CSV table of C-alpha atoms and ligand atoms in Angstrom, one decimal:
chain,number,residue,atom,x,y,z
A,116,MET,CA,109.8,173.9,54.6
A,117,SER,CA,111.8,171.6,52.8
A,118,ALA,CA,110.2,168.2,51.3
A,119,GLU,CA,111.6,165.8,53.5
A,120,ALA,CA,110.5,168.1,56.5
A,121,ASN,CA,106.9,167.9,54.7
A,122,THR,CA,106.8,164.1,55.2
A,123,THR,CA,107.8,163.9,58.8
A,124,THR,CA,105.7,167.0,60.1
A,125,PRO,CA,102.6,166.3,61.4
A,126,GLY,CA,99.6,167.4,59.4
A,127,ILE,CA,97.1,169.1,61.5
A,128,VAL,CA,93.3,169.4,60.8
A,129,ILE,CA,91.4,172.2,62.6
A,130,THR,CA,87.8,171.4,63.5
A,131,GLY,CA,85.5,174.4,64.0
A,132,ALA,CA,87.4,176.8,61.7
A,133,SER,CA,85.4,179.4,61.6
A,134,GLY,CA,84.9,179.5,65.4
A,135,ARG,CA,87.4,182.2,68.1
A,136,MET,CA,89.4,179.3,68.6
A,137,GLY,CA,89.3,177.7,65.2
A,138,GLN,CA,90.7,180.8,63.5
A,139,MET,CA,93.2,181.2,66.5
A,140,LEU,CA,94.3,177.7,66.0
A,141,ILE,CA,94.8,178.1,62.2
A,142,ARG,CA,96.9,181.2,62.5
A,143,THR,CA,99.1,179.4,65.3
A,144,VAL,CA,99.4,176.3,63.2
A,145,LEU,CA,100.3,178.5,59.8
A,146,ALA,CA,103.2,180.3,62.2
A,147,SER,CA,104.5,177.2,63.2
A,148,ASP,CA,107.4,175.1,61.3
A,149,ARG,CA,106.9,172.1,63.5
A,150,VAL,CA,103.4,171.1,62.2
A,151,ARG,CA,101.5,171.6,58.8
A,152,LEU,CA,98.1,172.7,58.1
A,153,VAL,CA,96.3,169.8,56.1
A,154,GLY,CA,92.6,170.5,56.6
A,155,ALA,CA,89.9,172.7,57.8
A,156,LEU,CA,86.5,171.5,58.9
A,157,ASP,CA,83.3,173.5,59.9
A,158,ARG,CA,79.7,172.0,59.8
A,159,SER,CA,77.6,171.3,56.5
A,160,GLY,CA,76.0,174.7,55.9
A,161,HIS,CA,78.5,177.1,57.0
A,162,ASP,CA,79.4,179.7,54.6
A,163,TRP,CA,83.2,178.7,54.6
A,164,ILE,CA,82.5,175.5,53.0
A,165,GLY,CA,84.4,175.0,49.6
A,166,ARG,CA,86.4,178.6,50.9
A,167,ASP,CA,90.1,178.6,51.0
A,168,VAL,CA,90.6,179.1,54.9
A,169,GLY,CA,93.0,181.8,54.6
A,170,GLU,CA,90.6,183.9,52.6
A,171,ALA,CA,87.9,183.2,54.1
A,172,MET,CA,89.4,184.3,57.8
A,173,GLY,CA,90.2,187.8,55.8
A,174,GLY,CA,93.9,187.2,54.7
A,175,SER,CA,95.7,185.4,51.6
A,176,ALA,CA,95.0,182.0,50.4
A,177,VAL,CA,96.9,179.1,52.1
A,178,GLY,CA,96.0,176.3,49.5
A,179,VAL,CA,93.6,174.6,52.2
A,180,THR,CA,89.7,174.2,51.5
A,181,VAL,CA,87.2,174.1,54.0
A,182,THR,CA,85.2,170.9,54.3
A,183,ASP,CA,82.6,169.3,55.7
A,184,ASP,CA,83.3,166.2,55.3
A,185,PRO,CA,85.3,165.0,58.2
A,186,LEU,CA,86.5,161.7,56.9
A,187,GLU,CA,88.3,163.1,54.2
A,188,ALA,CA,89.8,165.5,56.2
A,189,PHE,CA,90.9,163.3,58.8
A,190,ALA,CA,92.5,160.5,56.3
A,191,LYS,CA,95.1,162.8,55.7
A,192,ALA,CA,95.9,164.0,59.2
A,193,GLN,CA,98.4,163.1,61.8
A,194,ALA,CA,96.4,165.2,64.4
A,195,VAL,CA,92.9,166.8,64.9
A,196,ILE,CA,92.7,169.7,67.0
A,197,ASP,CA,88.9,169.9,68.2
A,198,PHE,CA,87.3,172.9,69.5
A,199,THR,CA,83.5,172.6,68.5
A,200,ALA,CA,80.6,171.2,70.4
A,201,PRO,CA,79.9,168.2,72.3
A,202,SER,CA,77.8,166.1,69.5
A,203,ALA,CA,80.6,166.8,66.9
A,204,THR,CA,83.4,166.1,69.2
A,205,VAL,CA,81.8,162.7,70.2
A,206,GLU,CA,81.5,161.8,66.2
A,207,PHE,CA,85.0,163.2,65.5
A,208,ALA,CA,86.5,161.2,68.5
A,209,GLY,CA,85.4,158.0,66.6
A,210,LEU,CA,86.5,158.9,63.1
A,211,ALA,CA,90.0,160.4,64.4
A,212,ALA,CA,90.5,156.8,66.0
A,213,GLN,CA,89.9,155.1,62.8
A,214,ALA,CA,92.1,157.1,61.0
A,215,ARG,CA,94.6,156.5,63.6
A,216,ALA,CA,95.0,160.4,64.3
A,217,VAL,CA,95.7,162.0,67.5
A,218,HIS,CA,92.7,163.9,68.9
A,219,VAL,CA,93.3,166.7,70.6
A,220,ILE,CA,89.5,167.8,72.4
A,221,GLY,CA,89.3,171.2,73.5
A,222,THR,CA,85.6,171.2,73.6
A,223,THR,CA,83.9,171.4,77.0
A,224,GLY,CA,80.1,170.9,78.3
A,225,LEU,CA,80.5,167.4,77.6
A,226,SER,CA,78.2,164.7,79.7
A,227,ALA,CA,79.3,161.7,81.6
A,228,ASP,CA,78.1,159.6,78.1
A,229,ASP,CA,80.3,162.0,76.0
A,230,ILE,CA,83.2,161.5,78.0
A,231,ALA,CA,82.5,157.6,77.7
A,232,ALA,CA,82.3,157.5,74.6
A,233,ILE,CA,85.3,159.4,73.8
A,234,ASN,CA,87.4,157.3,76.1
A,235,ARG,CA,86.0,153.8,74.0
A,236,ALA,CA,87.7,155.9,71.1
A,237,ALA,CA,90.7,156.1,73.3
A,238,HIS,CA,91.4,152.1,73.1
A,239,HIS,CA,92.1,152.7,68.9
A,240,ALA,CA,94.2,156.0,69.2
A,241,VAL,CA,95.8,159.2,71.7
A,242,ILE,CA,93.1,161.2,72.7
A,243,VAL,CA,94.5,164.3,74.8
A,244,ARG,CA,91.2,165.9,76.3
A,245,ALA,CA,91.5,169.0,78.7
A,246,GLY,CA,88.7,171.6,79.7
A,247,ASN,CA,91.9,174.3,79.8
A,248,MET,CA,94.8,174.0,77.7
A,249,SER,CA,97.3,176.8,79.2
A,250,LEU,CA,100.3,176.4,80.8
A,251,GLY,CA,99.0,178.2,84.0
A,252,VAL,CA,95.5,176.8,84.7
A,253,ASN,CA,97.1,173.1,84.6
A,254,LEU,CA,99.7,174.3,87.2
A,255,LEU,CA,96.9,176.0,89.0
A,256,THR,CA,95.3,172.5,89.5
A,257,LEU,CA,98.0,171.3,91.4
A,258,LEU,CA,98.1,174.5,93.7
A,259,THR,CA,94.1,173.9,94.0
A,260,LYS,CA,94.6,170.2,95.1
A,261,LYS,CA,97.5,171.2,97.3
A,262,VAL,CA,95.8,173.9,99.4
A,263,ALA,CA,92.8,171.8,99.7
A,264,ALA,CA,94.4,169.3,101.2
A,265,ALA,CA,96.5,171.8,103.4
A,266,LEU,CA,93.1,173.1,104.8
A,267,ASP,CA,90.1,171.4,106.7
A,268,ALA,CA,86.3,172.0,105.8
A,269,ASP,CA,86.5,175.4,108.1
A,270,PHE,CA,87.4,176.9,104.8
A,271,ASP,CA,85.0,177.0,102.1
A,272,ILE,CA,86.0,176.3,98.9
A,273,GLU,CA,84.2,178.2,95.7
A,274,VAL,CA,85.1,178.4,92.3
A,275,ILE,CA,84.2,181.5,90.4
A,276,GLU,CA,84.5,181.7,86.7
A,277,TYR,CA,84.3,185.0,84.4
A,278,HIS,CA,83.7,184.2,80.1
A,279,HIS,CA,82.7,186.4,77.4
A,280,ASN,CA,78.8,186.4,77.0
A,281,ARG,CA,79.0,183.9,74.2
A,282,LYS,CA,79.9,181.1,75.9
A,283,VAL,CA,77.2,178.3,75.7
A,284,ASP,CA,77.9,176.0,78.8
A,285,ALA,CA,78.4,176.2,82.5
A,286,PRO,CA,80.4,175.6,84.9
A,287,SER,CA,83.4,176.3,82.3
A,288,GLY,CA,85.5,173.3,81.9
A,289,THR,CA,87.8,174.7,83.9
A,290,ALA,CA,86.0,175.2,86.5
A,291,LEU,CA,85.4,171.8,86.8
A,292,MET,CA,88.8,170.9,86.0
A,293,LEU,CA,89.4,173.2,89.5
A,294,GLY,CA,86.8,171.6,91.5
A,295,GLU,CA,88.1,168.2,90.5
A,296,ALA,CA,91.6,169.0,91.9
A,297,ALA,CA,90.1,170.9,95.0
A,298,ALA,CA,87.4,167.4,95.8
A,299,GLU,CA,90.4,165.2,95.1
A,300,GLY,CA,92.9,167.3,97.5
A,301,ARG,CA,90.0,167.0,100.4
A,302,GLY,CA,89.9,163.2,99.3
A,303,VAL,CA,85.9,163.5,98.5
A,304,THR,CA,84.3,162.9,95.4
A,305,LEU,CA,82.9,166.1,93.2
A,306,GLU,CA,79.5,165.2,92.6
A,307,ASP,CA,78.9,164.6,96.1
A,308,VAL,CA,79.4,167.9,97.3
A,309,ALA,CA,79.3,170.6,94.3
A,310,ASP,CA,76.9,173.1,94.6
A,311,ARG,CA,75.6,174.1,91.4
A,312,GLY,CA,73.3,177.4,90.4
A,313,ARG,CA,71.9,178.4,93.6
A,314,ASP,CA,69.0,180.4,93.8
A,315,GLY,CA,65.9,181.3,95.7
A,316,ILE,CA,65.7,179.9,99.7
A,317,THR,CA,68.7,177.9,99.1
A,318,GLY,CA,69.8,177.1,103.1
A,319,ALA,CA,72.6,177.8,104.4
A,320,ARG,CA,76.0,176.5,102.8
A,321,GLY,CA,76.7,173.0,102.9
A,322,SER,CA,80.0,172.0,105.2
A,323,GLY,CA,82.6,170.6,103.2
A,324,HIS,CA,80.9,171.7,99.5
A,325,ILE,CA,82.2,173.0,96.6
A,326,GLY,CA,80.2,175.7,95.2
A,327,PHE,CA,80.3,177.3,91.9
A,328,SER,CA,79.4,180.4,90.2
A,329,ALA,CA,79.4,181.6,86.5
A,330,ILE,CA,80.0,185.3,85.3
A,331,ARG,CA,78.9,185.6,81.3
A,332,ALA,CA,79.5,189.5,80.2
A,333,GLY,CA,81.6,191.4,77.5
A,334,ALA,CA,84.8,190.1,75.9
A,335,ILE,CA,86.1,188.2,79.1
A,336,ILE,CA,88.7,185.6,77.4
A,337,GLY,CA,88.6,183.6,80.5
A,338,GLU,CA,89.5,184.1,84.5
A,339,HIS,CA,89.2,181.7,87.2
A,340,ASP,CA,89.4,182.1,90.9
A,341,VAL,CA,89.9,179.6,93.9
A,342,MET,CA,88.7,181.0,96.8
A,343,PHE,CA,89.2,179.3,100.4
A,344,ALA,CA,87.4,181.2,102.9
A,345,SER,CA,87.3,180.7,106.7
A,346,GLN,CA,85.4,182.9,109.3
A,347,SER,CA,89.1,184.5,109.4
A,348,GLU,CA,90.7,184.8,106.4
A,349,ARG,CA,90.4,184.1,102.7
A,350,LEU,CA,93.0,182.7,100.1
A,351,ILE,CA,92.1,183.2,96.7
A,352,LEU,CA,93.9,181.5,93.6
A,353,ARG,CA,93.7,183.4,90.3
A,354,HIS,CA,94.3,182.7,86.4
A,355,VAL,CA,93.6,185.2,84.1
A,356,ALA,CA,93.9,184.1,80.1
A,357,GLU,CA,95.1,187.4,78.7
A,358,ASP,CA,94.6,186.0,75.1
A,359,ARG,CA,93.0,182.8,73.4
A,360,SER,CA,96.8,182.0,71.9
A,361,VAL,CA,97.2,180.3,75.5
A,362,PHE,CA,94.9,177.7,74.5
A,363,ALA,CA,96.0,177.5,70.8
A,364,THR,CA,99.9,176.9,72.2
A,365,GLY,CA,98.8,174.0,74.4
A,366,ALA,CA,96.5,172.2,72.1
A,367,LEU,CA,99.8,172.6,69.6
A,368,LYS,CA,102.3,171.1,71.9
A,369,ALA,CA,99.4,168.4,72.9
A,370,ALA,CA,99.2,167.1,69.1
A,371,ILE,CA,103.1,167.2,68.6
A,372,TRP,CA,103.6,165.0,71.8
A,373,GLY,CA,100.8,162.7,71.4
A,374,GLN,CA,102.7,161.5,68.2
A,375,ASP,CA,104.6,158.8,69.4
A,376,LYS,CA,102.4,157.7,72.2
A,377,ALA,CA,100.2,154.4,72.7
A,378,PRO,CA,96.5,154.8,72.1
A,379,GLY,CA,94.7,156.0,75.4
A,380,ALA,CA,93.1,158.7,77.2
A,381,TYR,CA,95.6,161.7,78.6
A,382,ASN,CA,94.9,165.4,79.6
A,383,MET,CA,97.9,168.3,79.8
A,384,LEU,CA,99.3,167.3,82.8
A,385,ASP,CA,100.7,164.3,80.7
A,386,VAL,CA,101.3,166.6,78.2
A,387,LEU,CA,103.4,168.9,80.2
A,388,GLY,CA,105.3,166.0,82.4
A,389,LEU,CA,103.5,167.3,85.5
A,390,ASN,CA,101.4,164.4,86.7
A,391,ASP,CA,102.3,162.1,89.2
B,173,NAD,N1,90.1,173.5,76.9
B,173,NAD,C1,90.5,174.9,76.4
B,173,NAD,O1,91.5,175.1,76.4
B,173,NAD,C2,89.6,175.8,76.0
B,173,NAD,C3,89.7,177.4,75.5
B,173,NAD,C4,88.8,178.1,74.8
B,173,NAD,C5,87.6,177.4,74.1
B,173,NAD,N2,87.4,176.1,74.7
B,173,NAD,C6,86.2,175.2,74.1
B,173,NAD,O2,86.1,175.2,72.9
B,173,NAD,C7,84.7,175.1,72.2
B,173,NAD,C8,84.9,176.2,71.1
B,173,NAD,O3,84.9,177.5,71.7
B,173,NAD,P1,84.8,179.1,70.8
B,173,NAD,O4,84.7,179.7,71.6
B,173,NAD,O5,85.7,178.4,69.7
B,173,NAD,O6,83.2,178.5,70.0
B,173,NAD,P2,82.5,179.0,68.6
B,173,NAD,O7,81.0,179.0,68.8
B,173,NAD,O8,83.2,180.0,68.4
B,173,NAD,O9,83.3,178.2,67.8
B,173,NAD,C9,82.7,177.0,67.6
B,173,NAD,C10,83.1,176.1,66.1
B,173,NAD,O10,82.6,174.8,65.6
B,173,NAD,C11,82.0,174.8,64.6
B,173,NAD,N3,80.9,173.7,64.6
B,173,NAD,C12,79.8,173.2,65.3
B,173,NAD,N4,79.6,172.2,65.5
B,173,NAD,C13,80.1,171.3,64.4
B,173,NAD,C14,80.4,170.1,63.5
B,173,NAD,N5,79.2,169.6,63.8
B,173,NAD,N6,81.2,170.2,63.0
B,173,NAD,C15,82.0,171.2,62.5
B,173,NAD,N7,82.1,172.0,62.7
B,173,NAD,C16,81.1,172.5,64.0
B,173,NAD,C17,81.1,176.2,64.8
B,173,NAD,O11,80.3,176.3,63.5
B,173,NAD,C18,82.3,176.9,65.1
B,173,NAD,O12,83.0,177.1,64.0
B,173,NAD,C19,83.8,175.5,73.1
B,173,NAD,O13,83.6,174.3,74.1
B,173,NAD,C20,84.6,176.3,74.2
B,173,NAD,O14,84.4,176.3,75.7
B,173,NAD,C21,88.2,175.2,75.6
B,174,LIG,O1,85.6,180.9,75.5
B,174,LIG,C1,85.7,179.8,76.5
B,174,LIG,O2,84.3,178.9,76.1
B,174,LIG,C2,86.7,179.0,77.2
B,174,LIG,N1,86.3,177.7,77.3
B,174,LIG,C3,87.1,176.9,78.3
B,174,LIG,C4,86.1,176.7,79.4
B,174,LIG,O3,85.2,176.3,79.4
B,174,LIG,O4,86.9,176.6,80.5
B,174,LIG,C5,88.4,177.5,78.9
B,174,LIG,C6,88.7,178.8,78.5
B,174,LIG,C7,87.4,179.7,77.6
């Protein structure tokens, strides 16, 4: 890459560098000629701290040392791509905003308070947040909204999600995006109609409810079904992530897209130009 490109190409910091998504993101950034890797962060005490991130990943050195100091790392960045954990992401939102870096958030399991704190940080910088960064899932939210609007409450809506056995939050961020889309299509608020975690004598299903079920097994990367079921027919919309690269590619697109945007809270539909 030329010296000129170096001054204009966004510098990216990857948080949670050693994680499943962190490593996929680092490989994606290193393979791109539209961005530069300028930092890699992980939590204090992690055995990658102080090591070259390329070597820590089992390859050759890339000249970026893994740090546990977000302030130092973000100062060099035009964008921070963050797939970590809720408490870390809330802290990073404030620090990335101070550094005026675009913050791309893939972390799921965020509480309403976490989201409120992130949205406060978005007054000062661009934040793009989505429970799923893939093109396919974001299109599926639009289809889900449309189908939910077309079908009445004779059709029960169920969101079924399937993930690997290391996932710590449920329902998945994607399942919640799909539930929100279905609720929007029906003109209701998801919290008022969501059925989460049925167990025991639950009583019959409530009409108009939106149900969630979570499978955790093996190495499943991420699969989601939205089922619309009446007494006489069943329609199932389904997305399957074959590879984590779909999430990393979307995140990188968001980091580049955000470079010339005004401060604010955005999602992947904004990035993809699909928001109405
Ligand atoms: N939005 C999407 O498209 C999408 C896709 C995949 C995963 N995710 C979400 O991304 C998150 C991470 O998933 P994963 O499978 O990579 O998990 P993981 O457990 O493999 O990785 C998490 C990483 O974050 C690091 N971390 C935790 N606390 C930290 C802190 N305080 N400071 C710095 N680093 C810290 C961990 O050490 C680890 O490296 C989850 O919330 C998951 O649901 C979102
Ligand atoms: O592996 C994960 O964890 C995933 N999390 C996101 C979610 O919660 O929907 C996206 C799919 C993979």
